[in-house]
XYZ file of C-alpha atoms in Angstrom:
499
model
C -18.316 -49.899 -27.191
C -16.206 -48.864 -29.937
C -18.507 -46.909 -31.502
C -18.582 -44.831 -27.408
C -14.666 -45.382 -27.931
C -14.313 -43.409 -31.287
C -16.829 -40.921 -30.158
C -14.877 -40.161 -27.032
C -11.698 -39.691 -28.488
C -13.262 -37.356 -31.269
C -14.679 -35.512 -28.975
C -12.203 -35.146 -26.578
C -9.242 -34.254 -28.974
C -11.665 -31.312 -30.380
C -12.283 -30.369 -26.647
C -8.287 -30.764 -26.242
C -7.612 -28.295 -29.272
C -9.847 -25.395 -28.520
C -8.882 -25.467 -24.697
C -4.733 -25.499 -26.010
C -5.658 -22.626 -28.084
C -7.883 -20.552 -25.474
C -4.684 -20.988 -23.229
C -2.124 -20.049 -26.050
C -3.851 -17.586 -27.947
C -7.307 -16.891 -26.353
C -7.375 -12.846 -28.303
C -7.491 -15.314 -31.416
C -10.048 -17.628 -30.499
C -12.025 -15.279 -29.169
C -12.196 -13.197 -32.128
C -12.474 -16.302 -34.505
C -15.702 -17.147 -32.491
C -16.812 -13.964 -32.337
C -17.434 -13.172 -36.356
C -18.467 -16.615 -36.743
C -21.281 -15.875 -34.144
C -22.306 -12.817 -35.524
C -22.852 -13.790 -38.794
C -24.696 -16.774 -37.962
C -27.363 -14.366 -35.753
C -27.264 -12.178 -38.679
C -28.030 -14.881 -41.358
C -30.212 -17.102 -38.551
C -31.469 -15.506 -35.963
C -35.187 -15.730 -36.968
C -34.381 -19.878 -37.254
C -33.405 -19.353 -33.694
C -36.395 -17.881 -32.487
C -38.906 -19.999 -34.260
C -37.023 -23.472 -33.602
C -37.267 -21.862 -29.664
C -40.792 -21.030 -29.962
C -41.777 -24.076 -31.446
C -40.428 -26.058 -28.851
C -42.861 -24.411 -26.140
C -45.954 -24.923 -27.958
C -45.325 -28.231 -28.303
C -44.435 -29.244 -25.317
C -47.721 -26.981 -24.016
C -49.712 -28.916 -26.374
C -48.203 -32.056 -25.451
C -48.879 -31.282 -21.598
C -52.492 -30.557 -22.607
C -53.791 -33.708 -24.824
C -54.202 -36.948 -23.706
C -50.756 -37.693 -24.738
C -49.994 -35.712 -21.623
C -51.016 -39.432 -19.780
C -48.579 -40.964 -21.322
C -45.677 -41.958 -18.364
C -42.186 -41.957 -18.769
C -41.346 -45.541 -17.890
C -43.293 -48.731 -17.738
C -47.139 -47.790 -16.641
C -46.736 -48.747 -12.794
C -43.371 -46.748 -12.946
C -43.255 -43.910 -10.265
C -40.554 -41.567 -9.525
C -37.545 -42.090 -7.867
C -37.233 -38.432 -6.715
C -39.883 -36.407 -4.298
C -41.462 -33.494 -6.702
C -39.513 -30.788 -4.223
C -35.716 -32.702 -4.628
C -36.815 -33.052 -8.280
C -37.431 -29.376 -9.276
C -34.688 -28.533 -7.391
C -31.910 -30.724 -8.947
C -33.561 -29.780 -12.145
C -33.367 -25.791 -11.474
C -29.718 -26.277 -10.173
C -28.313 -27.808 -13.055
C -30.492 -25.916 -15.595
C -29.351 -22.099 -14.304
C -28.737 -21.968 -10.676
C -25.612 -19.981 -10.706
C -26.748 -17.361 -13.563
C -29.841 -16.322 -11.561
C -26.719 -14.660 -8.890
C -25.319 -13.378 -11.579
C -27.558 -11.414 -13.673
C -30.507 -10.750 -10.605
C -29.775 -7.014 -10.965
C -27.093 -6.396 -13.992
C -29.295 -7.482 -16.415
C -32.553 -5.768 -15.663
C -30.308 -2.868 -15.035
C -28.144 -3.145 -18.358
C -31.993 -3.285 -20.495
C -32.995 -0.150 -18.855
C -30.023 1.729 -19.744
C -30.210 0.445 -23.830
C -33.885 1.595 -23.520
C -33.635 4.982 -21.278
C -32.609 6.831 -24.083
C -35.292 5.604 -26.817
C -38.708 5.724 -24.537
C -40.264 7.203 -20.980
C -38.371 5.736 -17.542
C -41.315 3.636 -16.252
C -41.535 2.382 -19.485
C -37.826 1.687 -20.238
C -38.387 -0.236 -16.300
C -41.513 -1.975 -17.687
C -39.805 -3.091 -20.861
C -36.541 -4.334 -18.993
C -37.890 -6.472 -16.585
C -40.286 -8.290 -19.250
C -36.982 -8.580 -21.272
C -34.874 -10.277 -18.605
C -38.204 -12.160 -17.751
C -38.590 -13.401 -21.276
C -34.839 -14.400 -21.029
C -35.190 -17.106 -18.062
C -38.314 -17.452 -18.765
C -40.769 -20.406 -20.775
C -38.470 -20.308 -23.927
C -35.334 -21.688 -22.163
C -37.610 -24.218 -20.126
C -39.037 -25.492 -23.469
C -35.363 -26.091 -24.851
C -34.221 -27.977 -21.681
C -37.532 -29.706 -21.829
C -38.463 -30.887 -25.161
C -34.736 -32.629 -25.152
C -35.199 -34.129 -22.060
C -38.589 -35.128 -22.948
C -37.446 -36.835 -26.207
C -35.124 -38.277 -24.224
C -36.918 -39.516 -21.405
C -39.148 -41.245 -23.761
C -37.134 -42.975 -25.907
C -35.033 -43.982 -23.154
C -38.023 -45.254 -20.892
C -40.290 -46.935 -23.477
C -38.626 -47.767 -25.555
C -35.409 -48.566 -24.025
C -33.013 -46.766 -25.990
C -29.581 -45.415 -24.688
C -29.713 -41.797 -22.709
C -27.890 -40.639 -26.058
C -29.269 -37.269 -28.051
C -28.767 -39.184 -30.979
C -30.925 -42.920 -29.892
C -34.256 -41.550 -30.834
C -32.719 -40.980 -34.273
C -31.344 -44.066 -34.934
C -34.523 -45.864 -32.915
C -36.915 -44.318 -35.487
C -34.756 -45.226 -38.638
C -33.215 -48.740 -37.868
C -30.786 -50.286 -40.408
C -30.268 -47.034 -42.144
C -26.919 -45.697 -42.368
C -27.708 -41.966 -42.277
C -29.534 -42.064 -39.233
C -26.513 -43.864 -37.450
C -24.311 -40.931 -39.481
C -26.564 -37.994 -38.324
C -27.567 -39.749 -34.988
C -23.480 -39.885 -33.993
C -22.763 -36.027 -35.509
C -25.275 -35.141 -32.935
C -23.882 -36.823 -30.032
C -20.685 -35.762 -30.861
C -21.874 -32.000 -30.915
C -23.606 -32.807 -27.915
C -20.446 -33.585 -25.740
C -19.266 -30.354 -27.144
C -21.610 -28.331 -26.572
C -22.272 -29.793 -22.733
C -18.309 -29.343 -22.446
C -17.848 -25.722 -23.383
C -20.972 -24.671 -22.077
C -20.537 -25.846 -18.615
C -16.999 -24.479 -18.601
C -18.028 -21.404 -19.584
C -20.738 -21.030 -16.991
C -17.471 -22.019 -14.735
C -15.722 -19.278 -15.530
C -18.381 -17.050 -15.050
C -19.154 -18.364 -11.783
C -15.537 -17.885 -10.246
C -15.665 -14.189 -11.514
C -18.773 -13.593 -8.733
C -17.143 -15.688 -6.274
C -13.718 -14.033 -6.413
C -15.899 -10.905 -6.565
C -18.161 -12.042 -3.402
C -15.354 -13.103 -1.623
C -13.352 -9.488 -2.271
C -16.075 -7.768 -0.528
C -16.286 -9.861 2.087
C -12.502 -9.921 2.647
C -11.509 -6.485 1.409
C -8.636 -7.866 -0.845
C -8.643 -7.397 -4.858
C -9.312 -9.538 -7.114
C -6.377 -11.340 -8.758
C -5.041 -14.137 -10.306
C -3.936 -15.464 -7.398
C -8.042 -15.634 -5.596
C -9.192 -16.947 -9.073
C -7.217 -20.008 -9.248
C -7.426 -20.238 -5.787
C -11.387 -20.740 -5.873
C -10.795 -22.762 -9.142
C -9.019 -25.696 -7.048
C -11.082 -25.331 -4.385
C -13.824 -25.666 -6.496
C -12.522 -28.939 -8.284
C -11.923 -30.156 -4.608
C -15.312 -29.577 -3.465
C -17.178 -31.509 -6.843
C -14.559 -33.910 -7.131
C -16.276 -36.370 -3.979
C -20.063 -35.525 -5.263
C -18.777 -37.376 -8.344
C -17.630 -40.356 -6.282
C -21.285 -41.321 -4.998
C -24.897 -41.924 -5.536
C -26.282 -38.993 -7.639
C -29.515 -39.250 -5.161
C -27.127 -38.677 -2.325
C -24.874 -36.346 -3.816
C -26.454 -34.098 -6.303
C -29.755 -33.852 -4.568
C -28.391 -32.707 -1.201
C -26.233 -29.687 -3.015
C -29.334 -28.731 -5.087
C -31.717 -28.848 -1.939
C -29.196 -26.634 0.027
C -28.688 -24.279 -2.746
C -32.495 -23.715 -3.540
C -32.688 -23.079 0.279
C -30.397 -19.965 0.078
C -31.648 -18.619 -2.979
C -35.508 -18.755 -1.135
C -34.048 -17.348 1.438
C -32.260 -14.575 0.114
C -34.912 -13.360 -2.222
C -37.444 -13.522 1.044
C -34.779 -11.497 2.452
C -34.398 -9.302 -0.228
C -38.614 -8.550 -0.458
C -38.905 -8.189 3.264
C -35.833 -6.214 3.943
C -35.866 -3.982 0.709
C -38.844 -1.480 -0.481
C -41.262 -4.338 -0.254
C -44.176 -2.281 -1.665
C -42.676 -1.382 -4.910
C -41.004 -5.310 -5.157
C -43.906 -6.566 -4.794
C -45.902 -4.362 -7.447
C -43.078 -5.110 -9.532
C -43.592 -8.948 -9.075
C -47.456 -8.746 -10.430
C -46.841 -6.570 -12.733
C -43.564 -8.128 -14.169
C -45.960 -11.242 -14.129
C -49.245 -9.991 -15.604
C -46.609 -8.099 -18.313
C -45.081 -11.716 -19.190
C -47.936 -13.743 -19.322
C -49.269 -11.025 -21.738
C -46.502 -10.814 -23.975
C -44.549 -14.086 -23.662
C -45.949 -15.477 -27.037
C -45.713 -13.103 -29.215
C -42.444 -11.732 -27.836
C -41.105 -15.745 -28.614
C -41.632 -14.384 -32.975
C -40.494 -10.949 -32.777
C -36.899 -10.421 -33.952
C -37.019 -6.436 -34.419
C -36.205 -6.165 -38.183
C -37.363 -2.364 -38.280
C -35.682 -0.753 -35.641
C -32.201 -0.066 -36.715
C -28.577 -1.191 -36.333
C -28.364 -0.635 -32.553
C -31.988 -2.176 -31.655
C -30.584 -5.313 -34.162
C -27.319 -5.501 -31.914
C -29.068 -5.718 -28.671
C -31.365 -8.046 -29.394
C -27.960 -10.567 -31.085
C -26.306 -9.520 -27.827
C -29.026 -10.646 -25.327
C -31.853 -12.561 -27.059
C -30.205 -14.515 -29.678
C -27.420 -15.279 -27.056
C -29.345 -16.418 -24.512
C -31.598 -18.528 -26.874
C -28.637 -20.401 -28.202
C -26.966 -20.462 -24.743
C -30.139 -22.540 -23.478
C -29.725 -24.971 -26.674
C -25.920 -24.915 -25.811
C -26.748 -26.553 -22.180
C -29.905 -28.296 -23.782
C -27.873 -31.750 -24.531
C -26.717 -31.750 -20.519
C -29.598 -30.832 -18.951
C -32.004 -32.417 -21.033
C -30.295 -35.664 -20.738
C -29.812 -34.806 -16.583
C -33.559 -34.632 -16.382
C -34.843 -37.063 -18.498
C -32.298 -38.892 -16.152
C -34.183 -37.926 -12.969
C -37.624 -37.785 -14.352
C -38.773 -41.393 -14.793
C -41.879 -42.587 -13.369
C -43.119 -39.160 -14.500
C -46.263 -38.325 -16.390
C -45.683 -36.117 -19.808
C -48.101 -33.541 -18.318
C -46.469 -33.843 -14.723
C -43.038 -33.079 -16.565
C -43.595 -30.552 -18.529
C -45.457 -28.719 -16.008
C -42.770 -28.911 -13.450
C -39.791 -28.230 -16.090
C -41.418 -25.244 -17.535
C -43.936 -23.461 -15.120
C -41.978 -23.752 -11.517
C -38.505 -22.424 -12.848
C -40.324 -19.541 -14.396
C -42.061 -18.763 -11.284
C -39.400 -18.526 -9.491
C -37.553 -16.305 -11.988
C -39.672 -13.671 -11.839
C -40.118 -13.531 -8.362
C -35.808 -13.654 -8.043
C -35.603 -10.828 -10.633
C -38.513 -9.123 -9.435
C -37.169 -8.641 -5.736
C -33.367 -8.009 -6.980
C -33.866 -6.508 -10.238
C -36.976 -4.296 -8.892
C -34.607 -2.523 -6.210
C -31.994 -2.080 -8.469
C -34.544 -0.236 -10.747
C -35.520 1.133 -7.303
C -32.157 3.115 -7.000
C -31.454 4.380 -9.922
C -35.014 5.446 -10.246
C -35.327 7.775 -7.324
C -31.740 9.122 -8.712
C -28.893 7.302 -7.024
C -27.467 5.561 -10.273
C -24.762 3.725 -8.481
C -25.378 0.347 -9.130
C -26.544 1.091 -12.620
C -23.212 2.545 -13.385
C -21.638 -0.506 -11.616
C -22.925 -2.410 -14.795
C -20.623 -0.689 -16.995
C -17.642 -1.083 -15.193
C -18.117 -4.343 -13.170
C -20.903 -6.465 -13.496
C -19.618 -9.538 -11.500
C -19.749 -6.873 -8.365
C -23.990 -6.047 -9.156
C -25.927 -8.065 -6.471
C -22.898 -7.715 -3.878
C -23.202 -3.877 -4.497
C -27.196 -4.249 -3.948
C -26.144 -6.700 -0.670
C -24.645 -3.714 0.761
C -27.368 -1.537 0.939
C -29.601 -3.775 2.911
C -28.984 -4.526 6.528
C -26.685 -7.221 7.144
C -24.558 -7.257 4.204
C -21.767 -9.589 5.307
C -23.663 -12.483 6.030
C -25.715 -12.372 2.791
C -22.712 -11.561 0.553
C -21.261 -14.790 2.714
C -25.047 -16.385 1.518
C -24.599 -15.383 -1.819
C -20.866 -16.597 -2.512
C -21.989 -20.477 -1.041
C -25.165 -20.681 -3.149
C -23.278 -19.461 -6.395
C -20.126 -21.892 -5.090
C -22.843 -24.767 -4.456
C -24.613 -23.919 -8.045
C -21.502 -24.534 -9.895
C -20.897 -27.401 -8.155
C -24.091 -28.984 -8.956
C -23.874 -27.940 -11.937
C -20.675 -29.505 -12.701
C -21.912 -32.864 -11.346
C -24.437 -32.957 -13.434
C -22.232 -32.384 -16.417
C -20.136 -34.657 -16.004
C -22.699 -37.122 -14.923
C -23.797 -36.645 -18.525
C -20.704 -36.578 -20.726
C -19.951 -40.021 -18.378
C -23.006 -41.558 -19.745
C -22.565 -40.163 -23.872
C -18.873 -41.733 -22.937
C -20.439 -45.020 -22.149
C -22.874 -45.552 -24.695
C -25.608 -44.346 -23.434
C -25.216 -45.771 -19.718
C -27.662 -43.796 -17.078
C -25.044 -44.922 -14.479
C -21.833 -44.430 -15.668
C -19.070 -45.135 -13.832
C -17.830 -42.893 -10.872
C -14.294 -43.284 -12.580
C -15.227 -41.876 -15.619
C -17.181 -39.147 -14.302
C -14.209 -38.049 -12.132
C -12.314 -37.968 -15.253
C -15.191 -35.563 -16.645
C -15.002 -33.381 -13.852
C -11.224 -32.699 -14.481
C -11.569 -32.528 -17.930
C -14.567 -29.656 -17.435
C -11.913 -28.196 -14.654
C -8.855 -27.908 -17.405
C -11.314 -26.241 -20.045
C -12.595 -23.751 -17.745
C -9.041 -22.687 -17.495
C -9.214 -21.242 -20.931
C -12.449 -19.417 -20.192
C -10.995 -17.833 -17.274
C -7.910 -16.486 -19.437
C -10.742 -14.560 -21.937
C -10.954 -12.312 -18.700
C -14.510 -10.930 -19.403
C -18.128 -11.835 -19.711
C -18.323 -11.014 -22.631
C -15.896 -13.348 -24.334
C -17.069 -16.138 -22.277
C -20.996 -15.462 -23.787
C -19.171 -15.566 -27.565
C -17.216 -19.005 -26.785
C -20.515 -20.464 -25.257
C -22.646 -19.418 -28.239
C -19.908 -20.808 -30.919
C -20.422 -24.790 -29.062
C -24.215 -24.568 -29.343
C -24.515 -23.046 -32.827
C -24.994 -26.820 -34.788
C -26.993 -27.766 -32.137
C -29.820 -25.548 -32.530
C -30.520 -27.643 -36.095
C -30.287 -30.914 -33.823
C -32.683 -29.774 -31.255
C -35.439 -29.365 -34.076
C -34.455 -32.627 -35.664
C -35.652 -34.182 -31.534
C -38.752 -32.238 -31.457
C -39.759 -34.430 -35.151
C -38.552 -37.709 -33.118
C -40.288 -37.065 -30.483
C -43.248 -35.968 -32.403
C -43.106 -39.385 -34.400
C -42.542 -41.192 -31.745
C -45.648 -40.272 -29.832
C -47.849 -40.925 -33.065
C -46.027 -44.643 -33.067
C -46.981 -45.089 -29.156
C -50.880 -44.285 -30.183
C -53.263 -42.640 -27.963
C -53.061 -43.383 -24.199
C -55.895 -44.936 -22.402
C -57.711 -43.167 -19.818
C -56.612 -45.238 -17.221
C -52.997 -44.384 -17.349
């Protein structure tokens, strides 16, 4: 315990010092983060990609041999979760609430970079296997080959839920691996910490958008803290009880919007051309999804280089940035489960489901500015929290799926919050799968206070920079659990048949 003890307060008082300074002088931090981002995509960026692409052909190769038998637990383990709660808790805490936010800005903002440099149905073609390639395998394989290594340590060999156990599990008795094993834990808690308050931040800007079109008042300070408290209010009891009763039911009743919205969107919308744009956005991914994971467009100038830092590199590292939470949340949930059973379910259902989402609300956003109205693509530049509301209104009943919209993105932060502080409770208590309900209250706060800071940066934009800057030394650690896990495996020995 003092070893948790010392790691807490490190943690904590680095988490203290860059939310005090996002509140005092957030214009500095900002642009302190900023060039320290930028040169690391310069100097790094192709580590990025390959450390991301590596990830998902191992953990499709893993899926695939016979180490795929292998269960996560003892043999006559089975899991505690049906597979439906499962991928749903997993999909909430993994990207719920960015789904609502980027289902038509981003598809939209790729086809304006690329309208001016190739044909329109090409520019379309190329933006929705962008976006697609985004949300795709790649950030599945990051979530996944963490939890995995995880998962297994954990479950086999009994090892605290802790990103650095396998590390010190592998190497016992040697002082670096205790050294390098609690360097990564610590990163971990910051990078769960500023990630997850980020994604807060980014959150309330939809909601307080959502909930000025449905109320016809502007958005101001006073509706942003507003849904900030309400929000703490609202998480604050699902931290209080069972994470099967509490996290499950938000997830469930979250997914159940978002199905139902983007069945409404297909049915309601020009279902023809959505539905085109589904296969073909599919056939176009499955195509291209490999190579796409090497390419890092070295030969196409200075503004080609920026968008892919801006979008690519950002969202890779923003998946390793929420890797050490979610991996650790669903290696938490994923016990009883078969290798091949989890890595099929992590990466292939979420991925599914994202194209269909961006399909059906990116594909009518294409839609319109396509056939010449333009509006919502212009809405991009000037106000990209108020994209799918602005798409809400031109369908038929536009108030009560704004309304729709605003709960599932409330009820994804929520979850998502849960889960976060479900994990920083267990890093806080050694490795605990259970911590405490007291300490992940005090989590929950803590995640409330930094979001505070994030919310001062006042755009997007600065909250993508601040996320980035927390993950950056953990894209080195994830590799460094990809060789653990790897090892690992090779110590546990071929499965048998029979299990």
């Amino acid at each position: 315990m003092p070893k948790a003890n010392a790691l807490l307060l490190c943690s904590l008082s680095v988490i203290t010092v860059i939310g005090v300074w996002g509140i005092a002088d957030i214009d500095g931090l900002v642009t302190w983060a900023s060039a320290i981002v930028q040169q690391t995509f310069h100097s790094r960026g192709w580590f990025v990609m390959l450390a991301a692409s590596t990830m998902l052909i191992t953990c499709l190769a893993l899926a695939f041999s016979p180490y795929g038998r292998i269960r996560l637990g003892k043999d006559d383990d089975r899991p505690e979760f049906s597979t439906a709660s499962w991928i749903a808790m997993l999909f909430s805490a993994g990207m719920g609430v960015g789904l609502l936010f980027w289902a038509v800005a981003e598809p939209l903002t790729h086809y304006n970079f690329l309208h001016s440099k190739v044909s329109t149905p090409n520019s379309a073609q190329q933006a929705m296997l962008a976006t697609n390639f985004h949300w795709g395998l790649h950030a599945w394989a990051i979530y996944g080959s963490t939890a995995l290594t995880i998962a297994f340590f954990s479950f086999r060999r009994g090892t605290g839920m802790m990103v650095g156990a396998p590390l010190v599990s592998l190497f016992p008795g040697e002082k670096w691996a205790r050294i390098v094993g609690w360097f990564s834990d610590f990163m971990a808690i910051i990078a769960i910490a500023i990630g997850v308050g980020g994604s807060m931040a980014m959150g309330i800007f939809q909601v307080a958008d959502g909930v000025s079109a449905l109320a016809d008042i502007q958005v101001g300070n006073i509706l942003i803290w507003g849904i900030l408290l309400v929000m703490v209010a609202c998480y604050i009891p699902a931290l209080l009880i069972d994470l099967g009763q509490g996290m499950a039911r938000l997830s469930n009743a979250a997914m159940a919007i978002a199905i139902a919205l983007v069945a409404y969107t297909i049915i309601l919308g020009p279902t023809e051309f959505l539905l085109n744009t589904v296969v073909q956005s599919f056939g176009d991914y499955v195509a291209n999804v490999l190579p796409r994971g090497f390419q890092t467009f070295p030969f196409y100038g200075t503004s080609m280089h920026q968008w892919f830092s801006d979008w690519t590199l950002t969202y890779m590292v923003w998946w390793i940035a929420w890797g050490p939470f979610v991996g650790v949340f669903v290696a938490r949930i994923s016990k009883g489960r078969t290798i091949r059973e989890f890595v099929i379910g992590v990466l292939f259902a979420p991925t599914l489901f994202s194209i269909v989402w961006f399909g059906a609300f990116g594909g009518i956003g294409l839609f319109e500015t396509i056939n010449g109205a333009g509006e919502l693509l212009q809405m991009t530049q000037t106000n990209v929290e108020r994209v799918t509301f602005g798409l809400l209104d031109r369908l038929p009943f536009s108030g009560l799926t704004t309304l729709a919209t605003v709960i599932a993105a409330f009820l994804f932060i929520v979850t998502s919050v849960v889960s976060a502080a479900f994990v920083l409770g267990t890093f806080s208590t050694g490795g605990d799968p259970n911590p405490p309900p007291r300490i992940r209250l005090i989590w929950g706060v803590l995640l409330g206070v930094l979001s505070v800071a994030m919310i001062l940066s006042g755009s997007v934009e600065s909250v993508k920079i601040l996320i980035s800057l927390g993950a950056l030394p953990f894209v080195f650690i994830s590799v460094l659990l990809l060789v653990c896990l790897i090892r690992g495996l090779r110590e546990e020995g071929m499965p048998h048949a029979d299990r």
